[in-house]
């Protein structure tokens, strides 16, 4: 039975995985385990060199140069230790991805659109990692700045399991865990690998069944079946879509999460099933796979580097409104800044604000007495 071809993200990453990325991840695993066994002290640098080589192989010398240039610019800006300047640098670097002349130049570097899109996705994700490094550099005391060197930034930016699509591990956690030297057990790591592969294979089979049997995205691409469907059917389609999105990211983030564990790092938690959520605010806090337009990567990033520094729920009402608005604005801009993304961000911002406002009203003693 033919599969539903309308989910671009799943088809794209599965195709790249089968062709090259899975083999490169297997190479990373081999380099990582050998370095942990023989030269634990130099493991970060072995993995950095491997990540650079993998980047060169997939994206070519020009793609590699673009990512290296972004890292160098971000590192230079970080030396000023101004968070506003760091964010300005991030927005400018992201904006260069949308300049038509620059887009056409980069397209000419490759034979296919898929190769160009791989560069686009990779550079977008690397921008977040560069920003994480810069802000963590700014937040640390002068005595800790020595651990935030340019080689460590390159080790972080070119760490291959998270290279193309995330998930995000902030620089502080990455560097601390990479420096930590612990006992290496081949038997323990082998059991982690086998169990992890079995789980990911199960999730992949489930996602393939859904995309071969349910045709959720094909139905969404045609207005006629949606117009004739009942509200119950539309609700079922919406639930099916977010459940597929959840299973999809169990696979897409499950693979790098397994490699992170094999490297001795603690991976970010995998998504929580959206069917277990009843709170809109909690959904965003836990970063569940709720909408096609947003990924787990960007939510974790904005929560740590935008929402919390701006005050979040701990600030005044106006501060909460502003921090939430900036969070969704950046999410919308990072995903491309098209008009439908701004509408999506505005509606999500409204949903969070309405729920938080209702909670504050219900917390008033008079209202509680009435209840």
Coordinates of C-alpha atoms in Angstrom, one line a residue, residues 33 36 182-196 258 261-262:
X33 CA 33.0 4.5 21.9
X36 CA 35.8 6.8 25.5
X182 CA 33.4 8.4 34.2
X183 CA 33.9 4.6 34.2
X184 CA 33.3 3.1 30.8
X185 CA 31.4 -0.2 30.6
X186 CA 31.1 -1.9 27.2
X187 CA 28.4 -4.2 28.6
X188 CA 26.3 -1.4 30.0
X189 CA 26.5 0.7 26.8
X190 CA 25.7 -2.3 24.7
X191 CA 22.5 -3.0 26.7
X192 CA 21.5 0.7 26.4
X193 CA 22.1 0.5 22.6
X194 CA 20.1 -2.7 22.1
X195 CA 17.1 -1.5 24.2
X196 CA 17.2 1.9 22.5
X258 CA 20.2 7.4 22.2
X261 CA 23.3 8.5 26.2
X262 CA 26.0 6.4 24.5

